[in-house]
mmCIF file of C-alpha atoms in Angstrom:
data_model
loop_
_atom_site.group_PDB
_atom_site.id
_atom_site.type_symbol
_atom_site.label_atom_id
_atom_site.label_comp_id
_atom_site.label_asym_id
_atom_site.label_seq_id
_atom_site.Cartn_x
_atom_site.Cartn_y
_atom_site.Cartn_z
ATOM 1 C CA MET M 204 44.015 23.772 -3.712
ATOM 2 C CA LYS M 205 43.310 20.112 -3.175
ATOM 3 C CA ILE M 206 45.928 19.168 -5.870
ATOM 4 C CA LYS M 207 48.313 21.738 -4.011
ATOM 5 C CA THR M 208 47.591 20.039 -0.681
ATOM 6 C CA LEU M 209 48.386 16.597 -2.020
ATOM 7 C CA LEU M 210 51.607 17.577 -3.583
ATOM 8 C CA TYR M 211 52.836 19.049 -0.582
ATOM 9 C CA ILE M 212 52.117 15.935 1.620
ATOM 10 C CA PHE M 213 53.817 13.869 -1.022
ATOM 11 C CA ALA M 214 56.767 15.783 -1.204
ATOM 12 C CA LEU M 215 56.844 15.768 2.923
ATOM 13 C CA LYS M 216 56.600 12.007 2.717
ATOM 14 C CA SER M 217 59.165 11.736 0.341
ATOM 15 C CA ILE M 218 61.725 13.737 2.584
ATOM 16 C CA VAL M 219 60.886 12.014 5.785
ATOM 17 C CA PHE M 220 60.482 8.582 4.423
ATOM 18 C CA CYS M 221 62.633 8.312 1.507
ATOM 19 C CA ASP M 222 62.599 4.744 0.161
ATOM 20 C CA GLY M 223 60.948 3.670 3.528
ATOM 21 C CA VAL M 224 64.243 4.850 5.297
ATOM 22 C CA THR M 225 64.643 7.304 8.453
ATOM 23 C CA ALA M 226 68.208 8.468 8.790
ATOM 24 C CA LYS M 227 69.230 7.581 12.639
ATOM 25 C CA GLU M 228 71.354 10.395 13.861
ATOM 26 C CA LEU M 229 74.831 9.191 15.141
ATOM 27 C CA LEU M 230 76.899 11.878 17.421
ATOM 28 C CA PHE M 231 80.473 10.862 17.188
ATOM 29 C CA CYS M 232 82.863 12.428 19.616
ATOM 30 C CA TYR M 233 86.770 13.041 18.808
ATOM 31 C CA GLU M 234 89.834 14.535 20.401
ATOM 32 C CA ASP M 235 89.819 18.391 20.334
ATOM 33 C CA LYS M 236 93.840 18.117 19.613
ATOM 34 C CA ASN M 237 95.671 17.661 16.228
ATOM 35 C CA ILE M 238 96.099 13.971 15.873
ATOM 36 C CA ALA M 239 97.456 13.536 12.609
ATOM 37 C CA PRO M 240 96.796 11.614 10.476
ATOM 38 C CA MET M 241 93.419 10.480 12.015
ATOM 39 C CA PHE M 242 92.250 13.785 13.112
ATOM 40 C CA LEU M 243 93.548 17.244 12.000
ATOM 41 C CA GLY M 244 92.767 21.007 13.637
ATOM 42 C CA GLU M 245 92.546 22.055 16.743
ATOM 43 C CA GLY M 246 89.384 23.002 19.148
ATOM 44 C CA GLN M 247 85.746 22.542 18.624
ATOM 45 C CA ASN M 248 85.048 22.776 14.697
ATOM 46 C CA THR M 249 85.574 19.935 12.162
ATOM 47 C CA PRO M 250 87.475 21.228 9.436
ATOM 48 C CA THR M 251 85.702 21.327 6.217
ATOM 49 C CA ASP M 252 88.964 20.808 4.204
ATOM 50 C CA LYS M 253 91.300 17.859 5.103
ATOM 51 C CA PRO M 254 89.476 16.995 8.583
ATOM 52 C CA GLY M 255 91.749 13.967 8.983
ATOM 53 C CA ALA M 256 91.841 10.252 7.514
ATOM 54 C CA SER M 257 89.391 8.949 10.089
ATOM 55 C CA ILE M 258 86.832 11.900 9.755
ATOM 56 C CA GLU M 259 87.117 11.434 5.838
ATOM 57 C CA ILE M 260 86.262 7.724 6.168
ATOM 58 C CA LEU M 261 83.226 8.588 8.417
ATOM 59 C CA GLN M 262 82.126 11.095 6.144
ATOM 60 C CA GLN M 263 82.440 8.535 3.164
ATOM 61 C CA LEU M 264 80.322 5.863 5.364
ATOM 62 C CA ASP M 265 77.644 8.648 6.022
ATOM 63 C CA LEU M 266 77.324 9.132 2.284
ATOM 64 C CA ALA M 267 77.082 5.145 1.609
ATOM 65 C CA LEU M 268 74.525 4.417 3.963
ATOM 66 C CA PRO M 269 71.232 6.543 3.431
ATOM 67 C CA ASP M 270 70.032 5.309 7.248
ATOM 68 C CA VAL M 271 72.462 6.960 9.245
ATOM 69 C CA GLU M 272 73.489 10.620 9.405
ATOM 70 C CA ILE M 273 76.652 11.408 11.381
ATOM 71 C CA SER M 274 77.563 14.844 13.140
ATOM 72 C CA TYR M 275 80.450 15.342 15.257
ATOM 73 C CA VAL M 276 81.734 17.118 18.491
ATOM 74 C CA ARG M 277 85.048 17.653 19.380
ATOM 75 C CA LYS M 278 86.045 17.346 23.205
ATOM 76 C CA PRO M 279 89.133 16.216 25.204
ATOM 77 C CA TRP M 280 89.621 12.568 24.956
ATOM 78 C CA ARG M 281 88.519 11.503 28.477
ATOM 79 C CA ARG M 282 85.292 13.666 28.239
ATOM 80 C CA CYS M 283 84.408 11.672 24.977
ATOM 81 C CA LEU M 284 84.978 8.068 26.387
ATOM 82 C CA ASN M 285 82.890 9.686 29.722
ATOM 83 C CA ASP M 286 80.178 11.131 27.526
ATOM 84 C CA LEU M 287 79.957 7.494 25.723
ATOM 85 C CA GLU M 288 79.600 5.613 28.889
ATOM 86 C CA PHE M 289 76.823 7.871 30.034
ATOM 87 C CA ASN M 290 75.020 7.977 26.364
ATOM 88 C CA ARG M 291 75.661 11.698 25.838
ATOM 89 C CA VAL M 292 77.483 10.575 22.414
ATOM 90 C CA ASP M 293 76.673 7.812 20.299
ATOM 91 C CA ALA M 294 80.330 6.534 19.179
ATOM 92 C CA VAL M 295 84.032 6.993 19.238
ATOM 93 C CA ILE M 296 87.016 5.490 17.289
ATOM 94 C CA ALA M 297 89.125 3.598 19.723
ATOM 95 C CA SER M 298 91.639 0.963 20.362
ATOM 96 C CA TYR M 299 90.656 -1.777 23.091
ATOM 97 C CA ARG M 300 91.732 -1.358 26.516
ATOM 98 C CA LYS M 301 90.808 -3.892 29.126
ATOM 99 C CA GLY M 302 87.732 -2.499 30.886
ATOM 100 C CA ARG M 303 86.275 -0.276 27.889
ATOM 101 C CA GLU M 304 83.830 -3.231 27.148
ATOM 102 C CA ASN M 305 82.014 -2.267 30.110
ATOM 103 C CA LEU M 306 81.259 1.201 28.779
ATOM 104 C CA ALA M 307 80.901 0.664 25.119
ATOM 105 C CA VAL M 308 80.231 -2.019 22.464
ATOM 106 C CA TYR M 309 83.016 -3.465 20.362
ATOM 107 C CA PRO M 310 82.566 -5.673 17.138
ATOM 108 C CA ILE M 311 82.818 -9.155 18.949
ATOM 109 C CA ASN M 312 81.927 -12.584 17.616
ATOM 110 C CA GLU M 313 79.483 -15.214 19.472
ATOM 111 C CA GLN M 314 82.829 -16.427 21.837
ATOM 112 C CA GLY M 315 83.419 -12.837 22.821
ATOM 113 C CA LYS M 316 86.471 -12.134 20.565
ATOM 114 C CA LEU M 317 87.294 -8.978 18.966
ATOM 115 C CA GLN M 318 86.674 -8.971 15.279
ATOM 116 C CA SER M 319 89.677 -7.070 13.608
ATOM 117 C CA LYS M 320 88.347 -7.386 10.237
ATOM 118 C CA TYR M 321 85.575 -4.527 11.298
ATOM 119 C CA ALA M 322 88.285 -2.048 12.361
ATOM 120 C CA VAL M 323 88.591 1.405 11.140
ATOM 121 C CA SER M 324 92.321 1.287 11.236
ATOM 122 C CA GLU M 325 95.308 -0.910 11.632
ATOM 123 C CA PHE M 326 98.534 0.724 12.608
ATOM 124 C CA GLY M 327 101.956 -0.634 13.477
ATOM 125 C CA SER M 328 104.123 1.563 15.842
ATOM 126 C CA CYS M 329 108.073 1.455 15.548
ATOM 127 C CA LEU M 330 110.910 2.873 17.509
ATOM 128 C CA ILE M 331 112.800 5.167 15.263
ATOM 129 C CA GLY M 332 116.509 6.293 15.750
ATOM 130 C CA ARG M 333 120.038 6.687 14.082
ATOM 131 C CA TYR M 334 122.255 3.821 13.157
ATOM 132 C CA LYS M 335 123.829 3.796 16.467
ATOM 133 C CA PHE M 336 120.733 3.432 18.510
ATOM 134 C CA HIS M 337 119.781 0.349 16.153
ATOM 135 C CA LYS M 338 123.078 -1.385 16.677
ATOM 136 C CA GLU M 339 123.016 -0.374 20.693
ATOM 137 C CA TRP M 340 119.366 -1.713 20.706
ATOM 138 C CA GLU M 341 120.252 -5.148 19.466
ATOM 139 C CA THR M 342 122.539 -5.571 22.392
ATOM 140 C CA ARG M 343 120.368 -3.469 24.892
ATOM 141 C CA GLU M 344 120.496 -6.808 27.230
ATOM 142 C CA VAL M 345 123.628 -5.711 28.490
ATOM 143 C CA PHE M 346 122.505 -2.294 29.566
ATOM 144 C CA GLN M 347 121.186 -1.154 32.919
ATOM 145 C CA ASN M 348 118.055 0.431 33.006
ATOM 146 C CA LYS M 349 117.586 3.694 31.390
ATOM 147 C CA ALA M 350 120.313 3.502 29.094
ATOM 148 C CA PHE M 351 118.418 5.324 26.312
ATOM 149 C CA THR M 352 116.511 8.655 26.143
ATOM 150 C CA ILE M 353 113.313 8.696 24.350
ATOM 151 C CA ALA M 354 110.901 11.383 23.550
ATOM 152 C CA ILE M 355 107.067 10.337 23.546
ATOM 153 C CA PRO M 356 104.364 12.481 22.675
ATOM 154 C CA ASN M 357 101.683 12.863 25.565
ATOM 155 C CA GLY M 358 98.925 10.613 24.926
ATOM 156 C CA TYR M 359 100.834 7.888 23.331
ATOM 157 C CA GLY M 360 100.118 4.466 25.249
ATOM 158 C CA LEU M 361 102.999 2.363 26.037
ATOM 159 C CA ASN M 362 102.702 -1.293 26.326
ATOM 160 C CA SER M 363 103.934 -3.122 29.132
ATOM 161 C CA ALA M 364 106.970 -4.712 27.129
ATOM 162 C CA LEU M 365 108.254 -1.358 26.288
ATOM 163 C CA LYS M 366 107.674 0.099 29.749
ATOM 164 C CA GLU M 367 110.177 -2.512 31.103
ATOM 165 C CA GLU M 368 112.770 -1.501 28.535
ATOM 166 C CA PRO M 369 116.043 0.798 29.335
ATOM 167 C CA PHE M 370 114.501 3.906 28.522
ATOM 168 C CA PHE M 371 114.401 7.356 30.212
ATOM 169 C CA ILE M 372 111.058 8.492 28.785
ATOM 170 C CA HIS M 373 110.943 12.462 28.048
ATOM 171 C CA ASN M 374 107.364 13.449 27.500
ATOM 172 C CA THR M 375 106.462 16.045 24.727
ATOM 173 C CA PHE M 376 103.284 18.067 24.069
ATOM 174 C CA SER M 377 103.109 16.746 20.336
ATOM 175 C CA LYS M 378 104.674 14.402 18.098
ATOM 176 C CA SER M 379 106.368 17.102 15.859
ATOM 177 C CA LYS M 380 108.273 18.333 19.344
ATOM 178 C CA ALA M 381 109.426 14.670 19.804
ATOM 179 C CA PHE M 382 110.593 14.482 16.341
ATOM 180 C CA GLU M 383 112.381 17.862 16.590
ATOM 181 C CA LEU M 384 114.147 16.755 19.523
ATOM 182 C CA LEU M 385 115.391 13.326 17.832
ATOM 183 C CA ASP M 386 116.643 15.725 14.826
ATOM 184 C CA LYS M 387 118.736 17.446 17.164
ATOM 185 C CA GLY M 388 120.484 14.848 19.058
ATOM 186 C CA VAL M 389 118.856 15.887 22.302
ATOM 187 C CA VAL M 390 117.220 12.392 22.753
ATOM 188 C CA GLN M 391 118.151 8.912 20.958
ATOM 189 C CA ALA M 392 114.756 7.609 20.269
ATOM 190 C CA SER M 393 111.068 8.273 19.214
ATOM 191 C CA VAL M 394 108.073 6.366 18.172
ATOM 192 C CA ASP M 395 106.395 6.827 14.623
ATOM 193 C CA LEU M 396 103.558 5.145 12.689
ATOM 194 C CA CYS M 397 105.421 3.021 10.607
ATOM 195 C CA GLN M 398 102.875 0.462 9.245
ATOM 196 C CA VAL M 399 99.407 0.732 7.925
ATOM 197 C CA ASP M 400 97.415 -2.369 6.950
ATOM 198 C CA GLY M 401 100.899 -4.251 6.652
ATOM 199 C CA LEU M 402 102.228 -1.667 4.171
ATOM 200 C CA LYS M 403 105.435 0.178 5.569
ATOM 201 C CA VAL M 404 105.069 4.111 6.002
ATOM 202 C CA SER M 405 106.684 6.956 8.139
ATOM 203 C CA SER M 406 105.754 10.575 9.231
ATOM 204 C CA TYR M 407 109.335 11.554 10.059
ATOM 205 C CA PRO M 408 109.641 14.782 8.261
ATOM 206 C CA TYR M 409 113.459 15.312 8.693
ATOM 207 C CA GLU M 410 115.710 13.976 5.882
ATOM 208 C CA GLY M 411 119.343 13.529 5.861
ATOM 209 C CA ASN M 412 120.004 12.048 9.256
ATOM 210 C CA ASN M 413 119.549 8.730 8.807
ATOM 211 C CA VAL M 414 116.844 8.317 11.342
ATOM 212 C CA LYS M 415 114.990 4.874 10.516
ATOM 213 C CA PRO M 416 112.451 2.683 12.172
ATOM 214 C CA ILE M 417 113.130 -0.586 13.674
ATOM 215 C CA TYR M 418 111.164 -3.458 12.017
ATOM 216 C CA PRO M 419 108.985 -5.369 13.208
ATOM 217 C CA PRO M 420 106.456 -2.756 15.107
ATOM 218 C CA TYR M 421 106.872 -3.011 18.836
ATOM 219 C CA GLU M 422 102.881 -2.602 18.911
ATOM 220 C CA THR M 423 99.943 -3.301 16.432
ATOM 221 C CA SER M 424 96.825 -1.455 17.388
ATOM 222 C CA HIS M 425 93.214 -1.435 15.793
ATOM 223 C CA GLY M 426 91.103 1.639 15.771
ATOM 224 C CA TYR M 427 87.346 0.575 16.124
ATOM 225 C CA LEU M 428 84.092 2.411 15.795
ATOM 226 C CA ILE M 429 82.662 1.710 19.269
ATOM 227 C CA PHE M 430 79.145 2.644 20.183
ATOM 228 C CA SER M 431 77.562 3.401 23.401
ATOM 229 C CA LYS M 432 75.339 0.633 24.833
ATOM 230 C CA GLN M 433 72.274 2.462 24.520
ATOM 231 C CA PHE M 434 72.830 3.139 20.635
ATOM 232 C CA TYR M 435 73.638 -0.177 20.059
ATOM 233 C CA GLU M 436 70.750 -1.622 21.819
ATOM 234 C CA GLU M 437 68.446 0.611 19.740
ATOM 235 C CA ASN M 438 70.283 0.195 16.768
ATOM 236 C CA ASN M 439 72.078 -3.143 16.648
ATOM 237 C CA ALA M 440 71.264 -3.809 13.187
ATOM 238 C CA LEU M 441 72.580 -0.577 11.874
ATOM 239 C CA SER M 442 75.835 -0.822 13.940
ATOM 240 C CA LEU M 443 76.600 -4.281 12.286
ATOM 241 C CA LYS M 444 75.866 -2.635 8.987
ATOM 242 C CA MET M 445 78.106 0.208 9.723
ATOM 243 C CA TRP M 446 81.014 -2.320 10.876
ATOM 244 C CA GLN M 447 80.425 -4.433 7.657
ATOM 245 C CA TRP M 448 80.792 -1.382 5.425
ATOM 246 C CA LEU M 449 84.037 -0.693 7.120
ATOM 247 C CA SER M 450 85.262 -4.233 6.798
ATOM 248 C CA LYS M 451 84.976 -4.036 2.966
ATOM 249 C CA PHE M 452 86.368 -0.492 2.554
ATOM 250 C CA GLU M 453 90.009 0.423 1.582
ATOM 251 C CA SER M 454 90.980 2.723 4.394
ATOM 252 C CA ALA M 455 94.909 2.318 3.969
ATOM 253 C CA PRO M 456 95.123 4.597 0.919
ATOM 254 C CA ILE M 457 93.281 7.392 2.661
ATOM 255 C CA TYR M 458 95.784 7.413 5.967
ATOM 256 C CA ILE M 459 98.762 6.954 3.552
ATOM 257 C CA LYS M 460 97.696 9.792 1.764
ATOM 258 C CA TYR M 461 97.674 12.248 4.798
ATOM 259 C CA LEU M 462 100.946 10.831 6.082
ATOM 260 C CA GLN M 463 102.477 11.913 2.767
ATOM 261 C CA THR M 464 100.854 15.425 2.973
ATOM 262 C CA LEU M 465 102.259 15.967 6.576
ATOM 263 C CA LYS M 466 105.946 15.304 5.826
#
């Protein structure tokens, strides 16, 4: 009886204190819409097969670091940000926007500058259209406002420079609908992910209509794993460890793999 008791205590300690490490749970929130190639699927469930490139990367991080255990919750994007601000979730993946540093912690150096080497992703977004649009875009300064019609999926942020361009913006519910309107000639242009970590890519599914991106990208953005202030204060060493792992991980092939399956 005594031997069995000792074995039970040893087994319990091995589970809870494996190698002296107790895994810290991290609750990650992401959008409940299909945002390819980052997040796939709709609703509250995380797909077990092909969950999206960003989730696959986090799953690999989870496997690589024994001192963190990641769980997932899906909500509307604004809810994720609100829950992050009030410490109801621990992390999201987000680009930098002015003011977000007040509700979450980004990887910054001692001078307060963002460290893009710690980003989960680096994406370039391009305008896409047919040859005629390309030629007219080169001389767009001679046009009046709203000379071109562009289909933009809801949720796409347009920087201030693009907002000043001569576009009439047609908002669509999804990227696939925007591409469909471009394919049918209803609009002259749309936007597409055209670069991942400097590599040229495309998710435009229609062939034979001469739709091409305009390089260089009009916008390059980085997706950062950002933490709630409470999580970071309590786990700053672990947070840095996760950022360092992401800086060494080759994420581009995973994003490109998903883009190729979507076409």
